[in-house]
């Protein structure tokens, strides 16, 4: 008999409520007693896409999903629901399903509500074609409910009604039109708001020229939104986390104290030169000081082109590089190692070249252009203070055994005098350079370097 078998049912209900909905459903096969426990989960997710079947007609799939939701709502016995998420495209075709789900959640005092009516076929990477119809209006009954978090995707809302969301702490808006006036009104009416996330929104004129009293906002996420004017000005004295992905705007960020986490991704940009590099340097200065920074391949390629650079060394202790380890990115990696003298943790996330825009090499003017990028880690080597004095942990994900990957890893092993841990996760995808078995074999060979240079280093290969 396992230990779970002696627990009362109330404890089992609590356990499944902490699991993602699909994982909770899988507990039904554990034993006869567990068969219906998941149906008492307080964390409910109705996702039409989980019922997708390439061999079935879409309308048939939708009907199966609708029947499942209807049966669930009718048979649910618990008095309260903590979280309900509904993902259902084309809601006007079956409005009763949506209305019943919302009424069901509100009647059970739901705290976290997520409604996603977007079409899964929409292109999330095309900023020029993100304005899609939002055919469903948020029911008035939702505005009068004391929610703690609200997520709306492709769903109309009346911001004037947000005055009743007195305890709302998190709001996420996706695939909707967002004007400056809407944003200001939203922030003014939700006085307890701590997290604001905007994804695939459009017509955001001078959107981030926003100053609204004493905001409690701690987290701001702007992901692939379309601006009419690319100017980013936001006053949030308590802001601690900023994540931005999209085109490169001019930044003006007003807050008190440093940021805990900054993630910048300008992968939609295609051109780089000295003036753009200087703009990026000013942006880094604007968000400094910060504890952790994540940068994209575009920044690694363009930042070294300018003359001004970053105004003063960064005090970050954690740096994440989203890179393809292309030749053109190697100067940028050195650029950050030079400017982060207190770095303790370095994470290198190696992605695919498929969606990476490489800047034209004829425009590339790196500070040490006389050194070929592919030789930067083993010829005329520059020893950075962070590598020898503060860097304690390195994590490399998506290792494909390219010359640049091997060169950087060997450099860190040779000069990382205080490094305590190196984790290498090999890529699961085959490429022109080989397959996962070959990647692992190459990674294993670096153990010899580690034993010589850092005998006390903990090295993990996954």
PDB file of C-alpha atoms in Angstrom, residues 13-216:
ATOM      1  CA  UNK A  13      -8.383  16.780  -3.856  1.00  0.00           C
ATOM      2  CA  UNK A  14      -5.810  19.314  -2.661  1.00  0.00           C
ATOM      3  CA  UNK A  15      -2.978  17.384  -4.324  1.00  0.00           C
ATOM      4  CA  UNK A  16      -4.616  17.249  -7.769  1.00  0.00           C
ATOM      5  CA  UNK A  17      -5.511  20.940  -7.503  1.00  0.00           C
ATOM      6  CA  UNK A  18      -1.802  21.771  -7.436  1.00  0.00           C
ATOM      7  CA  UNK A  19      -1.224  19.827 -10.676  1.00  0.00           C
ATOM      8  CA  UNK A  20      -1.741  21.143 -14.216  1.00  0.00           C
ATOM      9  CA  UNK A  21      -5.161  20.016 -15.429  1.00  0.00           C
ATOM     10  CA  UNK A  22      -3.810  17.440 -17.910  1.00  0.00           C
ATOM     11  CA  UNK A  23      -1.509  15.980 -15.278  1.00  0.00           C
ATOM     12  CA  UNK A  24      -4.392  15.812 -12.810  1.00  0.00           C
ATOM     13  CA  UNK A  25      -6.418  13.846 -15.376  1.00  0.00           C
ATOM     14  CA  UNK A  26      -3.607  11.323 -15.694  1.00  0.00           C
ATOM     15  CA  UNK A  27      -3.892  10.429 -12.001  1.00  0.00           C
ATOM     16  CA  UNK A  28      -7.149   8.611 -12.862  1.00  0.00           C
ATOM     17  CA  UNK A  29      -5.119   5.570 -13.976  1.00  0.00           C
ATOM     18  CA  UNK A  30      -3.212   5.222 -10.691  1.00  0.00           C
ATOM     19  CA  UNK A  31      -5.847   3.124  -8.948  1.00  0.00           C
ATOM     20  CA  UNK A  32      -9.586   2.656  -8.565  1.00  0.00           C
ATOM     21  CA  UNK A  33      -9.650   5.185  -5.736  1.00  0.00           C
ATOM     22  CA  UNK A  34      -7.940   7.813  -7.897  1.00  0.00           C
ATOM     23  CA  UNK A  35     -10.259   7.301 -10.856  1.00  0.00           C
ATOM     24  CA  UNK A  36     -12.527  10.304 -10.124  1.00  0.00           C
ATOM     25  CA  UNK A  37     -10.344  12.355  -7.783  1.00  0.00           C
ATOM     26  CA  UNK A  38      -9.151  14.650 -10.593  1.00  0.00           C
ATOM     27  CA  UNK A  39     -12.755  15.721 -11.222  1.00  0.00           C
ATOM     28  CA  UNK A  40     -12.605  17.630  -7.942  1.00  0.00           C
ATOM     29  CA  UNK A  41      -9.609  19.730  -8.976  1.00  0.00           C
ATOM     30  CA  UNK A  42      -9.909  23.426  -8.161  1.00  0.00           C
ATOM     31  CA  UNK A  43      -7.552  24.238 -11.042  1.00  0.00           C
ATOM     32  CA  UNK A  44      -9.669  23.721 -14.174  1.00  0.00           C
ATOM     33  CA  UNK A  45      -8.503  24.154 -17.764  1.00  0.00           C
ATOM     34  CA  UNK A  46     -10.843  23.653 -20.706  1.00  0.00           C
ATOM     35  CA  UNK A  47      -8.666  23.702 -23.830  1.00  0.00           C
ATOM     36  CA  UNK A  48     -10.258  23.002 -27.198  1.00  0.00           C
ATOM     37  CA  UNK A  49      -6.813  22.284 -28.668  1.00  0.00           C
ATOM     38  CA  UNK A  50      -6.369  19.247 -26.420  1.00  0.00           C
ATOM     39  CA  UNK A  51      -9.207  17.628 -28.347  1.00  0.00           C
ATOM     40  CA  UNK A  52      -7.549  18.156 -31.742  1.00  0.00           C
ATOM     41  CA  UNK A  53      -7.368  15.126 -33.992  1.00  0.00           C
ATOM     42  CA  UNK A  54      -5.952  15.371 -37.515  1.00  0.00           C
ATOM     43  CA  UNK A  55      -8.181  12.520 -38.656  1.00  0.00           C
ATOM     44  CA  UNK A  56     -11.441  14.098 -37.491  1.00  0.00           C
ATOM     45  CA  UNK A  57     -13.550  16.946 -38.828  1.00  0.00           C
ATOM     46  CA  UNK A  58     -13.036  20.184 -36.893  1.00  0.00           C
ATOM     47  CA  UNK A  59     -16.739  20.569 -36.114  1.00  0.00           C
ATOM     48  CA  UNK A  60     -16.822  17.033 -34.763  1.00  0.00           C
ATOM     49  CA  UNK A  61     -13.857  17.852 -32.525  1.00  0.00           C
ATOM     50  CA  UNK A  62     -15.556  21.017 -31.292  1.00  0.00           C
ATOM     51  CA  UNK A  63     -18.704  19.105 -30.436  1.00  0.00           C
ATOM     52  CA  UNK A  64     -16.720  16.536 -28.452  1.00  0.00           C
ATOM     53  CA  UNK A  65     -15.084  19.386 -26.538  1.00  0.00           C
ATOM     54  CA  UNK A  66     -18.421  21.138 -25.916  1.00  0.00           C
ATOM     55  CA  UNK A  67     -19.967  17.904 -24.612  1.00  0.00           C
ATOM     56  CA  UNK A  68     -16.999  17.390 -22.283  1.00  0.00           C
ATOM     57  CA  UNK A  69     -17.289  20.913 -20.845  1.00  0.00           C
ATOM     58  CA  UNK A  70     -21.049  20.643 -20.423  1.00  0.00           C
ATOM     59  CA  UNK A  71     -20.754  17.310 -18.613  1.00  0.00           C
ATOM     60  CA  UNK A  72     -17.971  18.582 -16.368  1.00  0.00           C
ATOM     61  CA  UNK A  73     -19.912  21.682 -15.322  1.00  0.00           C
ATOM     62  CA  UNK A  74     -23.044  19.667 -14.599  1.00  0.00           C
ATOM     63  CA  UNK A  75     -21.255  17.057 -12.480  1.00  0.00           C
ATOM     64  CA  UNK A  76     -18.803  19.231 -10.542  1.00  0.00           C
ATOM     65  CA  UNK A  77     -19.552  18.975  -6.828  1.00  0.00           C
ATOM     66  CA  UNK A  78     -17.000  21.246  -5.146  1.00  0.00           C
ATOM     67  CA  UNK A  79     -18.268  24.581  -3.740  1.00  0.00           C
ATOM     68  CA  UNK A  80     -15.247  26.633  -4.851  1.00  0.00           C
ATOM     69  CA  UNK A  81     -12.881  26.919  -7.823  1.00  0.00           C
ATOM     70  CA  UNK A  82      -9.484  28.569  -7.541  1.00  0.00           C
ATOM     71  CA  UNK A  83      -8.661  28.922 -11.250  1.00  0.00           C
ATOM     72  CA  UNK A  84     -10.578  28.425 -14.500  1.00  0.00           C
ATOM     73  CA  UNK A  85      -9.074  28.707 -17.969  1.00  0.00           C
ATOM     74  CA  UNK A  86     -11.138  28.427 -21.166  1.00  0.00           C
ATOM     75  CA  UNK A  87      -9.490  28.251 -24.608  1.00  0.00           C
ATOM     76  CA  UNK A  88     -12.171  28.220 -27.288  1.00  0.00           C
ATOM     77  CA  UNK A  89     -11.904  29.734 -30.779  1.00  0.00           C
ATOM     78  CA  UNK A  90     -14.910  31.193 -32.622  1.00  0.00           C
ATOM     79  CA  UNK A  91     -17.035  31.682 -29.477  1.00  0.00           C
ATOM     80  CA  UNK A  92     -19.918  33.426 -31.331  1.00  0.00           C
ATOM     81  CA  UNK A  93     -20.744  30.055 -32.912  1.00  0.00           C
ATOM     82  CA  UNK A  94     -21.399  28.598 -29.456  1.00  0.00           C
ATOM     83  CA  UNK A  95     -21.898  31.515 -27.043  1.00  0.00           C
ATOM     84  CA  UNK A  96     -23.805  29.428 -24.514  1.00  0.00           C
ATOM     85  CA  UNK A  97     -20.720  27.316 -23.814  1.00  0.00           C
ATOM     86  CA  UNK A  98     -18.722  30.412 -22.861  1.00  0.00           C
ATOM     87  CA  UNK A  99     -21.524  31.948 -20.838  1.00  0.00           C
ATOM     88  CA  UNK A 100     -22.112  28.733 -18.879  1.00  0.00           C
ATOM     89  CA  UNK A 101     -18.394  28.339 -18.121  1.00  0.00           C
ATOM     90  CA  UNK A 102     -18.115  31.896 -16.835  1.00  0.00           C
ATOM     91  CA  UNK A 103     -21.303  31.601 -14.763  1.00  0.00           C
ATOM     92  CA  UNK A 104     -20.048  28.283 -13.349  1.00  0.00           C
ATOM     93  CA  UNK A 105     -16.737  29.857 -12.299  1.00  0.00           C
ATOM     94  CA  UNK A 106     -18.239  33.001 -10.780  1.00  0.00           C
ATOM     95  CA  UNK A 107     -20.794  30.982  -8.794  1.00  0.00           C
ATOM     96  CA  UNK A 108     -17.881  29.101  -7.224  1.00  0.00           C
ATOM     97  CA  UNK A 109     -15.972  32.243  -6.276  1.00  0.00           C
ATOM     98  CA  UNK A 110     -13.156  31.811  -8.809  1.00  0.00           C
ATOM     99  CA  UNK A 111     -10.048  33.901  -8.067  1.00  0.00           C
ATOM    100  CA  UNK A 112      -8.136  33.481 -11.334  1.00  0.00           C
ATOM    101  CA  UNK A 113     -10.010  33.635 -14.657  1.00  0.00           C
ATOM    102  CA  UNK A 114      -8.478  33.159 -18.136  1.00  0.00           C
ATOM    103  CA  UNK A 115     -10.496  33.449 -21.373  1.00  0.00           C
ATOM    104  CA  UNK A 116      -8.709  32.774 -24.668  1.00  0.00           C
ATOM    105  CA  UNK A 117     -10.741  33.098 -27.866  1.00  0.00           C
ATOM    106  CA  UNK A 118      -7.804  33.432 -30.269  1.00  0.00           C
ATOM    107  CA  UNK A 119      -7.397  31.239 -33.324  1.00  0.00           C
ATOM    108  CA  UNK A 120      -4.411  28.865 -33.068  1.00  0.00           C
ATOM    109  CA  UNK A 121      -3.669  29.453 -36.771  1.00  0.00           C
ATOM    110  CA  UNK A 122      -2.747  33.127 -36.233  1.00  0.00           C
ATOM    111  CA  UNK A 123       0.920  33.926 -36.916  1.00  0.00           C
ATOM    112  CA  UNK A 124       2.496  34.975 -33.616  1.00  0.00           C
ATOM    113  CA  UNK A 125       5.658  36.227 -35.376  1.00  0.00           C
ATOM    114  CA  UNK A 126       4.068  38.677 -37.853  1.00  0.00           C
ATOM    115  CA  UNK A 127       3.784  42.125 -36.278  1.00  0.00           C
ATOM    116  CA  UNK A 128       2.179  43.550 -39.426  1.00  0.00           C
ATOM    117  CA  UNK A 129      -0.783  41.187 -39.279  1.00  0.00           C
ATOM    118  CA  UNK A 130      -1.796  40.889 -35.646  1.00  0.00           C
ATOM    119  CA  UNK A 131      -5.048  42.910 -35.779  1.00  0.00           C
ATOM    120  CA  UNK A 132      -7.734  40.232 -35.723  1.00  0.00           C
ATOM    121  CA  UNK A 133     -11.460  40.582 -34.907  1.00  0.00           C
ATOM    122  CA  UNK A 134     -12.438  40.250 -31.250  1.00  0.00           C
ATOM    123  CA  UNK A 135     -16.004  38.976 -31.579  1.00  0.00           C
ATOM    124  CA  UNK A 136     -16.781  38.260 -27.918  1.00  0.00           C
ATOM    125  CA  UNK A 137     -17.501  40.814 -25.172  1.00  0.00           C
ATOM    126  CA  UNK A 138     -16.610  40.158 -21.558  1.00  0.00           C
ATOM    127  CA  UNK A 139     -19.921  39.705 -19.652  1.00  0.00           C
ATOM    128  CA  UNK A 140     -20.849  42.411 -17.163  1.00  0.00           C
ATOM    129  CA  UNK A 141     -21.054  39.857 -14.367  1.00  0.00           C
ATOM    130  CA  UNK A 142     -17.258  39.429 -14.498  1.00  0.00           C
ATOM    131  CA  UNK A 143     -16.584  43.095 -13.665  1.00  0.00           C
ATOM    132  CA  UNK A 144     -18.425  42.790 -10.358  1.00  0.00           C
ATOM    133  CA  UNK A 145     -16.463  39.753  -9.213  1.00  0.00           C
ATOM    134  CA  UNK A 146     -13.451  40.104  -6.853  1.00  0.00           C
ATOM    135  CA  UNK A 147     -10.840  38.492  -9.121  1.00  0.00           C
ATOM    136  CA  UNK A 148      -7.145  38.375  -8.253  1.00  0.00           C
ATOM    137  CA  UNK A 149      -5.968  37.723 -11.810  1.00  0.00           C
ATOM    138  CA  UNK A 150      -7.587  38.096 -15.231  1.00  0.00           C
ATOM    139  CA  UNK A 151      -6.341  36.931 -18.636  1.00  0.00           C
ATOM    140  CA  UNK A 152      -8.188  37.975 -21.798  1.00  0.00           C
ATOM    141  CA  UNK A 153      -7.183  36.908 -25.296  1.00  0.00           C
ATOM    142  CA  UNK A 154      -9.168  38.142 -28.315  1.00  0.00           C
ATOM    143  CA  UNK A 155     -11.903  39.351 -25.974  1.00  0.00           C
ATOM    144  CA  UNK A 156     -13.410  42.841 -25.854  1.00  0.00           C
ATOM    145  CA  UNK A 157     -13.637  44.617 -22.507  1.00  0.00           C
ATOM    146  CA  UNK A 158     -14.947  47.910 -21.151  1.00  0.00           C
ATOM    147  CA  UNK A 159     -12.145  49.552 -19.217  1.00  0.00           C
ATOM    148  CA  UNK A 160     -14.563  51.937 -17.465  1.00  0.00           C
ATOM    149  CA  UNK A 161     -16.001  48.930 -15.620  1.00  0.00           C
ATOM    150  CA  UNK A 162     -12.599  48.020 -14.179  1.00  0.00           C
ATOM    151  CA  UNK A 163     -13.319  50.305 -11.218  1.00  0.00           C
ATOM    152  CA  UNK A 164     -14.796  47.274  -9.455  1.00  0.00           C
ATOM    153  CA  UNK A 165     -11.566  45.248  -9.676  1.00  0.00           C
ATOM    154  CA  UNK A 166     -10.315  46.479  -6.331  1.00  0.00           C
ATOM    155  CA  UNK A 167      -8.235  43.389  -5.519  1.00  0.00           C
ATOM    156  CA  UNK A 168      -7.012  42.562  -9.048  1.00  0.00           C
ATOM    157  CA  UNK A 169      -3.246  41.937  -8.886  1.00  0.00           C
ATOM    158  CA  UNK A 170      -2.484  40.482 -12.313  1.00  0.00           C
ATOM    159  CA  UNK A 171      -3.887  41.187 -15.754  1.00  0.00           C
ATOM    160  CA  UNK A 172      -2.784  39.769 -19.103  1.00  0.00           C
ATOM    161  CA  UNK A 173      -4.203  41.061 -22.397  1.00  0.00           C
ATOM    162  CA  UNK A 174      -3.556  39.385 -25.730  1.00  0.00           C
ATOM    163  CA  UNK A 175      -4.750  39.911 -29.316  1.00  0.00           C
ATOM    164  CA  UNK A 176      -6.646  43.107 -28.475  1.00  0.00           C
ATOM    165  CA  UNK A 177      -6.439  46.768 -29.466  1.00  0.00           C
ATOM    166  CA  UNK A 178      -4.730  48.854 -26.794  1.00  0.00           C
ATOM    167  CA  UNK A 179      -4.651  52.629 -27.006  1.00  0.00           C
ATOM    168  CA  UNK A 180      -2.803  54.908 -24.613  1.00  0.00           C
ATOM    169  CA  UNK A 181      -6.041  56.086 -23.017  1.00  0.00           C
ATOM    170  CA  UNK A 182      -7.093  52.489 -22.362  1.00  0.00           C
ATOM    171  CA  UNK A 183      -3.814  51.681 -20.671  1.00  0.00           C
ATOM    172  CA  UNK A 184      -3.905  54.765 -18.465  1.00  0.00           C
ATOM    173  CA  UNK A 185      -7.507  54.101 -17.438  1.00  0.00           C
ATOM    174  CA  UNK A 186      -6.730  50.457 -16.672  1.00  0.00           C
ATOM    175  CA  UNK A 187      -3.775  51.334 -14.452  1.00  0.00           C
ATOM    176  CA  UNK A 188      -5.670  54.118 -12.694  1.00  0.00           C
ATOM    177  CA  UNK A 189      -8.676  51.922 -11.869  1.00  0.00           C
ATOM    178  CA  UNK A 190      -6.737  48.849 -10.726  1.00  0.00           C
ATOM    179  CA  UNK A 191      -4.899  50.299  -7.747  1.00  0.00           C
ATOM    180  CA  UNK A 192      -3.578  46.933  -6.495  1.00  0.00           C
ATOM    181  CA  UNK A 193      -2.220  45.792  -9.854  1.00  0.00           C
ATOM    182  CA  UNK A 194       1.231  44.224  -9.538  1.00  0.00           C
ATOM    183  CA  UNK A 195       1.642  42.533 -12.945  1.00  0.00           C
ATOM    184  CA  UNK A 196       0.666  43.738 -16.434  1.00  0.00           C
ATOM    185  CA  UNK A 197       1.265  41.601 -19.516  1.00  0.00           C
ATOM    186  CA  UNK A 198       0.499  42.700 -23.087  1.00  0.00           C
ATOM    187  CA  UNK A 199       0.978  40.247 -25.952  1.00  0.00           C
ATOM    188  CA  UNK A 200       0.215  40.707 -29.649  1.00  0.00           C
ATOM    189  CA  UNK A 201      -1.658  43.961 -29.011  1.00  0.00           C
ATOM    190  CA  UNK A 202      -1.943  46.638 -31.688  1.00  0.00           C
ATOM    191  CA  UNK A 203      -2.568  50.352 -32.392  1.00  0.00           C
ATOM    192  CA  UNK A 204      -0.595  51.330 -29.314  1.00  0.00           C
ATOM    193  CA  UNK A 205       0.174  54.910 -30.434  1.00  0.00           C
ATOM    194  CA  UNK A 206       2.329  56.680 -27.796  1.00  0.00           C
ATOM    195  CA  UNK A 207       1.423  53.686 -25.715  1.00  0.00           C
ATOM    196  CA  UNK A 208       4.101  53.688 -23.116  1.00  0.00           C
ATOM    197  CA  UNK A 209       4.014  57.389 -22.430  1.00  0.00           C
ATOM    198  CA  UNK A 210       2.174  56.415 -19.242  1.00  0.00           C
ATOM    199  CA  UNK A 211       2.389  58.082 -15.837  1.00  0.00           C
ATOM    200  CA  UNK A 212      -0.302  57.106 -13.389  1.00  0.00           C
ATOM    201  CA  UNK A 213       0.191  58.105  -9.750  1.00  0.00           C
ATOM    202  CA  UNK A 214       1.852  55.693  -7.345  1.00  0.00           C
ATOM    203  CA  UNK A 215       1.675  52.410  -9.216  1.00  0.00           C
ATOM    204  CA  UNK A 216       2.249  49.187  -7.285  1.00  0.00           C
TER     205      UNK A 216
END
